[in-house]
PDB file of C-alpha atoms in Angstrom:
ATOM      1  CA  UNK A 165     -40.605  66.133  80.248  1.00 85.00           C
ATOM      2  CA  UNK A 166     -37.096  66.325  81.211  1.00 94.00           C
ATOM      3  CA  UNK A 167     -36.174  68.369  84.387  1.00 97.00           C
ATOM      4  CA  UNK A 168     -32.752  69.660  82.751  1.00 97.00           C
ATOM      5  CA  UNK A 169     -33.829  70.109  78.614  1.00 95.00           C
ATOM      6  CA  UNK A 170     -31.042  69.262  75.885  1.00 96.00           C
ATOM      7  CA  UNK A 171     -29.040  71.921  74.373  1.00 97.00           C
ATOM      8  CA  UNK A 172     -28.203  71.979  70.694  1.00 96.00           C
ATOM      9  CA  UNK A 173     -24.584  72.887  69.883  1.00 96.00           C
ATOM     10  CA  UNK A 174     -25.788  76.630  69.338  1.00 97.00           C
ATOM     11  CA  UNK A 175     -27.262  77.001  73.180  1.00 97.00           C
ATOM     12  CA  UNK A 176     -24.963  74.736  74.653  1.00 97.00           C
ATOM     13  CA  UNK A 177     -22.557  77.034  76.983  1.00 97.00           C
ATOM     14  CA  UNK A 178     -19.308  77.861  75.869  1.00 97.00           C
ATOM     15  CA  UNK A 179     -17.155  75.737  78.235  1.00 98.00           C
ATOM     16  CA  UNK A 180     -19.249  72.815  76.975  1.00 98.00           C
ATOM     17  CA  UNK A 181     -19.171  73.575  73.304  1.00 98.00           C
ATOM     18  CA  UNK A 182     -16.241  71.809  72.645  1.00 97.00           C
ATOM     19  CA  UNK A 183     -17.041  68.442  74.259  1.00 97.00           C
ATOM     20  CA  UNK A 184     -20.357  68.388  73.129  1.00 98.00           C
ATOM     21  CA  UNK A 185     -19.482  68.961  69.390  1.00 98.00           C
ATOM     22  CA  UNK A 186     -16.653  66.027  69.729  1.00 97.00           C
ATOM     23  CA  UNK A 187     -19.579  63.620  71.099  1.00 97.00           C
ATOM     24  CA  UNK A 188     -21.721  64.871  68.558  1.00 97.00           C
ATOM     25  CA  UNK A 189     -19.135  63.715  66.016  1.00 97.00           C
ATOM     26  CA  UNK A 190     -18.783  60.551  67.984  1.00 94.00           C
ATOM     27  CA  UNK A 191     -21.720  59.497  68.209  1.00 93.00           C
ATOM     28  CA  UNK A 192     -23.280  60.802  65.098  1.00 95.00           C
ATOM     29  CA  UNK A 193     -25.722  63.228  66.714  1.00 96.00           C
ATOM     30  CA  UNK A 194     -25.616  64.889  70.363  1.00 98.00           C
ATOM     31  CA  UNK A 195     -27.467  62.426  71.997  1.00 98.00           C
ATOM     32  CA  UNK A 196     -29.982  63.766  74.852  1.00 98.00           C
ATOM     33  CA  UNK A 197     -27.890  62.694  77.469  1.00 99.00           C
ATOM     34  CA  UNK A 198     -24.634  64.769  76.445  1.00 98.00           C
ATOM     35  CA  UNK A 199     -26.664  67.583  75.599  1.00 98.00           C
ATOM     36  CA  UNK A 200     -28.600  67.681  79.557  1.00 98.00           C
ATOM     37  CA  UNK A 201     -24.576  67.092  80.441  1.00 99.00           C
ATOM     38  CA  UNK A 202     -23.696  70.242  78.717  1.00 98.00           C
ATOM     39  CA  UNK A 203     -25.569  72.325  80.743  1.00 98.00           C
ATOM     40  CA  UNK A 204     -22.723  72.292  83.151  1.00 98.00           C
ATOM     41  CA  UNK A 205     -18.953  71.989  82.255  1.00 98.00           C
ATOM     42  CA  UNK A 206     -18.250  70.172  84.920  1.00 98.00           C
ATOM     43  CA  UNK A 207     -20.849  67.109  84.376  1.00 99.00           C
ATOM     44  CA  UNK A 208     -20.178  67.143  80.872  1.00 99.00           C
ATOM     45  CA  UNK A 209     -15.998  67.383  81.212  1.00 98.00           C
ATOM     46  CA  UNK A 210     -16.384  63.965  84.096  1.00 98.00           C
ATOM     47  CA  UNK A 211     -18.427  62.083  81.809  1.00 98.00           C
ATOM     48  CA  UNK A 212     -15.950  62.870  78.921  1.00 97.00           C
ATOM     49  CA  UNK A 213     -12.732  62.365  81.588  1.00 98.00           C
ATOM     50  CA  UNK A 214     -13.455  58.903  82.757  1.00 98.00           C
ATOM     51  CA  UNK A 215     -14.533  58.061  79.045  1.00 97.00           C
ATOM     52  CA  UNK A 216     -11.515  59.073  77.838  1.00 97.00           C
ATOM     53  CA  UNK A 217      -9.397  57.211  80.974  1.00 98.00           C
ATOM     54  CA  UNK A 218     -11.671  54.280  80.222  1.00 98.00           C
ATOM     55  CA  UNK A 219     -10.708  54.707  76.070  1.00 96.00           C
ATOM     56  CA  UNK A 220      -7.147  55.164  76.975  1.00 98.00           C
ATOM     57  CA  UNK A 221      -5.902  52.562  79.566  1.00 98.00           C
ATOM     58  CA  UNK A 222      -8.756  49.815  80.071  1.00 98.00           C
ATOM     59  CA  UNK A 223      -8.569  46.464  78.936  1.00 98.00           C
ATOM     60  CA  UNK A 224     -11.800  44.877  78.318  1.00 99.00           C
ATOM     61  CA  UNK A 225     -13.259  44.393  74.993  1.00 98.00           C
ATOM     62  CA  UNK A 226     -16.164  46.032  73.868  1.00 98.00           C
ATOM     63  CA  UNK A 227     -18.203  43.170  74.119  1.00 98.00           C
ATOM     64  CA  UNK A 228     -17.467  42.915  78.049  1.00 99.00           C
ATOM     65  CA  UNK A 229     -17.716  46.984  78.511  1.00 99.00           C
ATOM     66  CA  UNK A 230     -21.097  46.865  77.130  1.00 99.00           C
ATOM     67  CA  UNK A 231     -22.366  43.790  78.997  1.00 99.00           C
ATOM     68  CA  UNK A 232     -21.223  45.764  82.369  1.00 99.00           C
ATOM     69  CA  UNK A 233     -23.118  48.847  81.158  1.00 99.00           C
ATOM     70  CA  UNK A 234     -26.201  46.556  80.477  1.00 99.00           C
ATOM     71  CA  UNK A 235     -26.523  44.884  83.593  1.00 99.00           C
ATOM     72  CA  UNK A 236     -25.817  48.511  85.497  1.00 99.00           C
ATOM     73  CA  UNK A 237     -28.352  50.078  83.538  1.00 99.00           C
ATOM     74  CA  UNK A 238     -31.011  47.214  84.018  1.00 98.00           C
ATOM     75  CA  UNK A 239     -29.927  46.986  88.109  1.00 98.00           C
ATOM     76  CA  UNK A 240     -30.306  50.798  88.120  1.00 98.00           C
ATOM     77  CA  UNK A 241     -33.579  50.917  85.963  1.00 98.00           C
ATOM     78  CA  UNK A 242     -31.969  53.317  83.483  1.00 98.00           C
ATOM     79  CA  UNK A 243     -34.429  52.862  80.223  1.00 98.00           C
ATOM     80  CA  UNK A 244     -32.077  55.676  78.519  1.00 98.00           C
ATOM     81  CA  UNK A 245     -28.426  53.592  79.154  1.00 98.00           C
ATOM     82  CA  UNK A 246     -30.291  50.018  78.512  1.00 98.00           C
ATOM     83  CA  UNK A 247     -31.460  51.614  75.053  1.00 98.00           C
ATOM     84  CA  UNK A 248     -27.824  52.829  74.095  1.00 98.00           C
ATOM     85  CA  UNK A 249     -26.090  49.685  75.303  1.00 98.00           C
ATOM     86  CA  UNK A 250     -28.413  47.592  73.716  1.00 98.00           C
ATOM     87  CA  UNK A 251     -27.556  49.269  70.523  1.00 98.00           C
ATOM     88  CA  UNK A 252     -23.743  49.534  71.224  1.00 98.00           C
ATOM     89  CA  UNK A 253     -23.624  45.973  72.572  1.00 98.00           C
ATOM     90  CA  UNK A 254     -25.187  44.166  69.215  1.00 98.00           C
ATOM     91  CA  UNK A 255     -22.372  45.988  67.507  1.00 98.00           C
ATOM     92  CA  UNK A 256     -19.974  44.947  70.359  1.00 98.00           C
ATOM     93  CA  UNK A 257     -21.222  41.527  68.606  1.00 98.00           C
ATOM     94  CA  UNK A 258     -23.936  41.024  71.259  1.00 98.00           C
ATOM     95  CA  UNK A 259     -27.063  38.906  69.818  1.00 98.00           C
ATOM     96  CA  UNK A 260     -30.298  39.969  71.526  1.00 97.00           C
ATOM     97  CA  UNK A 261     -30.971  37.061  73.262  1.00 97.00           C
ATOM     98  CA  UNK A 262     -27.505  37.837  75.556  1.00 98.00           C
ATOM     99  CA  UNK A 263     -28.702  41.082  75.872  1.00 98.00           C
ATOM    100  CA  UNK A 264     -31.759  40.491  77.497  1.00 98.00           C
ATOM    101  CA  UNK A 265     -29.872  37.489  79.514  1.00 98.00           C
ATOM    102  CA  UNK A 266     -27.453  40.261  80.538  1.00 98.00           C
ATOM    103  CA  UNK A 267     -30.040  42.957  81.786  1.00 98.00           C
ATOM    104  CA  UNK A 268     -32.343  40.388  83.413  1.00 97.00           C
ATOM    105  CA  UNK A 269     -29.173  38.655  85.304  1.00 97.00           C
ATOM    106  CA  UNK A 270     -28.937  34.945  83.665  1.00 97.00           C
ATOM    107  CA  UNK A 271     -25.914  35.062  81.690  1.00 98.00           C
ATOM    108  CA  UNK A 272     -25.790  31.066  80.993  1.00 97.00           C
ATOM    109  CA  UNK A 273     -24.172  31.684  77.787  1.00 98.00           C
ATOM    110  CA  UNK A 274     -20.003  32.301  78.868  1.00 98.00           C
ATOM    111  CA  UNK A 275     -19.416  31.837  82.455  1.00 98.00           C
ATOM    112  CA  UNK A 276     -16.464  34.409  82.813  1.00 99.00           C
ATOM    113  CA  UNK A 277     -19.120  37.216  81.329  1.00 99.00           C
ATOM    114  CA  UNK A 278     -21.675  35.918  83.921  1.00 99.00           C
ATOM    115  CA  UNK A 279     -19.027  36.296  86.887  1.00 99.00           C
ATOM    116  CA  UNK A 280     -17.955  39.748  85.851  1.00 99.00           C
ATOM    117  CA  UNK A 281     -21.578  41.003  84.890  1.00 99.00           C
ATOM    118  CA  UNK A 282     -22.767  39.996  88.516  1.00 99.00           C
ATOM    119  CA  UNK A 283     -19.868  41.845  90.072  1.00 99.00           C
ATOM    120  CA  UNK A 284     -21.080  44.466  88.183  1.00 99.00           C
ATOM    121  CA  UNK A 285     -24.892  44.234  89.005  1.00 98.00           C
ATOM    122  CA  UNK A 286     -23.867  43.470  93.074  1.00 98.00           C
ATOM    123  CA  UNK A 287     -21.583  46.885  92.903  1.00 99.00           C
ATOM    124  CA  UNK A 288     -24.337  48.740  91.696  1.00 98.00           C
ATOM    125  CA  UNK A 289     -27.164  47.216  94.035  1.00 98.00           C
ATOM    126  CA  UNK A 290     -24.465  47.339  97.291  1.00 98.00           C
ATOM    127  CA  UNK A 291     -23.307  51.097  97.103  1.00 97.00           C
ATOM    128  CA  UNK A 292     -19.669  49.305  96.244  1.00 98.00           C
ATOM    129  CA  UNK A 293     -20.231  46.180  97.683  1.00 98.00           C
ATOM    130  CA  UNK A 294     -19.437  43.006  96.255  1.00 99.00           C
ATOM    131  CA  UNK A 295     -20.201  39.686  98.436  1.00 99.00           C
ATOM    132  CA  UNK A 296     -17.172  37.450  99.019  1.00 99.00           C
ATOM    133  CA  UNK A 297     -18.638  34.306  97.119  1.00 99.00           C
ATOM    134  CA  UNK A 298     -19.768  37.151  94.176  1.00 99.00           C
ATOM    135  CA  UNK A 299     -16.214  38.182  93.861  1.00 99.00           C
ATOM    136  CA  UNK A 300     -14.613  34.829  94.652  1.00 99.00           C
ATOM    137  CA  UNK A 301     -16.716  33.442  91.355  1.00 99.00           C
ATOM    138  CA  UNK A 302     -15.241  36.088  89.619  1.00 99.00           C
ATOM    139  CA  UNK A 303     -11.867  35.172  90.550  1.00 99.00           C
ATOM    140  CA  UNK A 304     -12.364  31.914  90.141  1.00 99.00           C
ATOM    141  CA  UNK A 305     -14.479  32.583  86.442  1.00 99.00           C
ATOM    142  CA  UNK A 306     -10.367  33.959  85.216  1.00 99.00           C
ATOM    143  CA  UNK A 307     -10.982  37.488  86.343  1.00 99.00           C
ATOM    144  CA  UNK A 308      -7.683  38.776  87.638  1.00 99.00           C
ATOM    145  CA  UNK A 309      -7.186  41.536  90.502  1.00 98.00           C
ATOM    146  CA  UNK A 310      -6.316  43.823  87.759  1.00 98.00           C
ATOM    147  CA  UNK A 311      -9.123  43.295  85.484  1.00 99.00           C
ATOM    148  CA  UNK A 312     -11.316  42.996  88.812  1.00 99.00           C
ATOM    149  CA  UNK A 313     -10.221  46.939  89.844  1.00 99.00           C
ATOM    150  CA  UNK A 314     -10.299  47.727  86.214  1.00 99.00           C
ATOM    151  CA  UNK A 315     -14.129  46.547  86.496  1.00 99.00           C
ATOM    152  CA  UNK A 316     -14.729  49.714  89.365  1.00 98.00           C
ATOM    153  CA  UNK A 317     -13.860  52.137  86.553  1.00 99.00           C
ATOM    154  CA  UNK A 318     -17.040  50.670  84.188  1.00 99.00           C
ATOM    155  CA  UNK A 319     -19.126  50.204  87.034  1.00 99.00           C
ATOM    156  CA  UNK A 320     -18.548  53.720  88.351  1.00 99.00           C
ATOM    157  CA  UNK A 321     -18.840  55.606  84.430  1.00 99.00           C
ATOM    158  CA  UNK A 322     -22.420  53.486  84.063  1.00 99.00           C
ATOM    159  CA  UNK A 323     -23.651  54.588  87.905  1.00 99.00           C
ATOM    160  CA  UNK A 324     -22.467  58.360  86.292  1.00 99.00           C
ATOM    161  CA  UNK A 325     -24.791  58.245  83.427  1.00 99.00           C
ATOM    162  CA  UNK A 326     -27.441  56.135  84.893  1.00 99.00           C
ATOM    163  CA  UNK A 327     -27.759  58.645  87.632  1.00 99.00           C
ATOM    164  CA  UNK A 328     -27.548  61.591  85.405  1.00 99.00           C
ATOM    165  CA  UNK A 329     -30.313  60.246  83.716  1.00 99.00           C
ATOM    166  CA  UNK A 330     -32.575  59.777  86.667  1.00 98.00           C
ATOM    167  CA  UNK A 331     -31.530  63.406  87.785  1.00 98.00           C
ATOM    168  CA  UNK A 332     -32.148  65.244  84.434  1.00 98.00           C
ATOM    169  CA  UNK A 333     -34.920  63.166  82.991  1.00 98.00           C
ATOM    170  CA  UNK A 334     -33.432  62.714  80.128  1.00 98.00           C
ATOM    171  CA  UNK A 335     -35.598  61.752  77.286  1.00 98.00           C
ATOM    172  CA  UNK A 336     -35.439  58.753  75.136  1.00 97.00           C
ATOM    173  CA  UNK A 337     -33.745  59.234  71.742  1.00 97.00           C
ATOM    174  CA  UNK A 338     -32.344  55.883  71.207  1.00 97.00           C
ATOM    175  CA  UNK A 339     -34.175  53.170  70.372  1.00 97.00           C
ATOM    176  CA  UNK A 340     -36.014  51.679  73.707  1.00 98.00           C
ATOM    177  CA  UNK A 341     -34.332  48.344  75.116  1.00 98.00           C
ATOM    178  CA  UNK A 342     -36.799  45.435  74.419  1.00 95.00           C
ATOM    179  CA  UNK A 343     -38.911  44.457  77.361  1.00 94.00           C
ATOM    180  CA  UNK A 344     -37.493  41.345  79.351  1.00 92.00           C
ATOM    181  CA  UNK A 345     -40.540  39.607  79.590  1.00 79.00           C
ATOM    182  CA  UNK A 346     -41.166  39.985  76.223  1.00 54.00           C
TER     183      UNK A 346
END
């Protein structure tokens, strides 16, 4: 049972009306996560800002923002963010096999995805902190200082909704990730 239930559009508040129907249209359907987040204005308007910043200015292609999200979600133990990502990241062009190599941290498959997705799983794990040889393999995988920064910005929206999850207890309403033992 989730500690903070979803709103519908109708009993969402009226400061978060707005941003909850635009992820509604979106997405498709107000997923449980943005309707917990519209219980507060604030929460849902952050999640929506550094999507938007993210949208607007990043770089990476979906494929890589997805990968990041999956191997933040699986170093955070997120089951809600692993589900959507999973999804989102076999349309990012994602084959399940990566996805599972992503979440359980063997990314044999494109060496420059491998470097940034363990930056990404070391962020996550360190409060921030990235090892020197973990960053110098990114470096030396192609990532650039830009790209590398740019990273903090995907790392940081993923801890956001992983958290939020863990905090609300959201419920699952996207398809569960498959198991990595499977």
């Amino acid at each position: 049972m989730p500690r903070i239930p979803a709103h519908s559009l109708e009993t969402a508040p009226h400061e978060s009306k707005d941003l909850a129907a635009t992820l509604q249209r979106r997405m498709g359907k107000l997923l449980n996560i943005h309707a917990g987040m519209a219980h507060s204005p604030v929460v849902i308007a952050a999640y929506d800002g550094i999507s938007r910043a993210i949208a607007a200015h990043g770089s990476f292609d979906a494929r890589t923002r997805e990968a990041i999200a999956l191997a933040v979600g699986n170093q955070n133990d997120c089951d809600y963010c692993q589900g959507a990502h999973t999804v989102s990241g076999r349309k990012a062009g994602l084959t399940e096999e990566q996805i599972i190599a992503i979440r359980a941290g063997e990314v044999d498959f494109d060496p420059k995805l491998a470097a940034i997705t363990e930056v990404a799983r070391e962020a996550a794990a360190r409060t921030g902190n990235v090892s020197e040889p973990v960053w110098q393999a990114a470096l030396d995988a192609g990532w650039t200082d830009e790209e590398l920064a740019e990273a903090f910005a995907h790392i940081a929206a993923n801890l956001f909704t992983n958290y939020f999850n863990h905090y609300a207890g959201t419920e699952l309403d996207v398809p569960a990730a498959p198991p990595l033992n499977a």
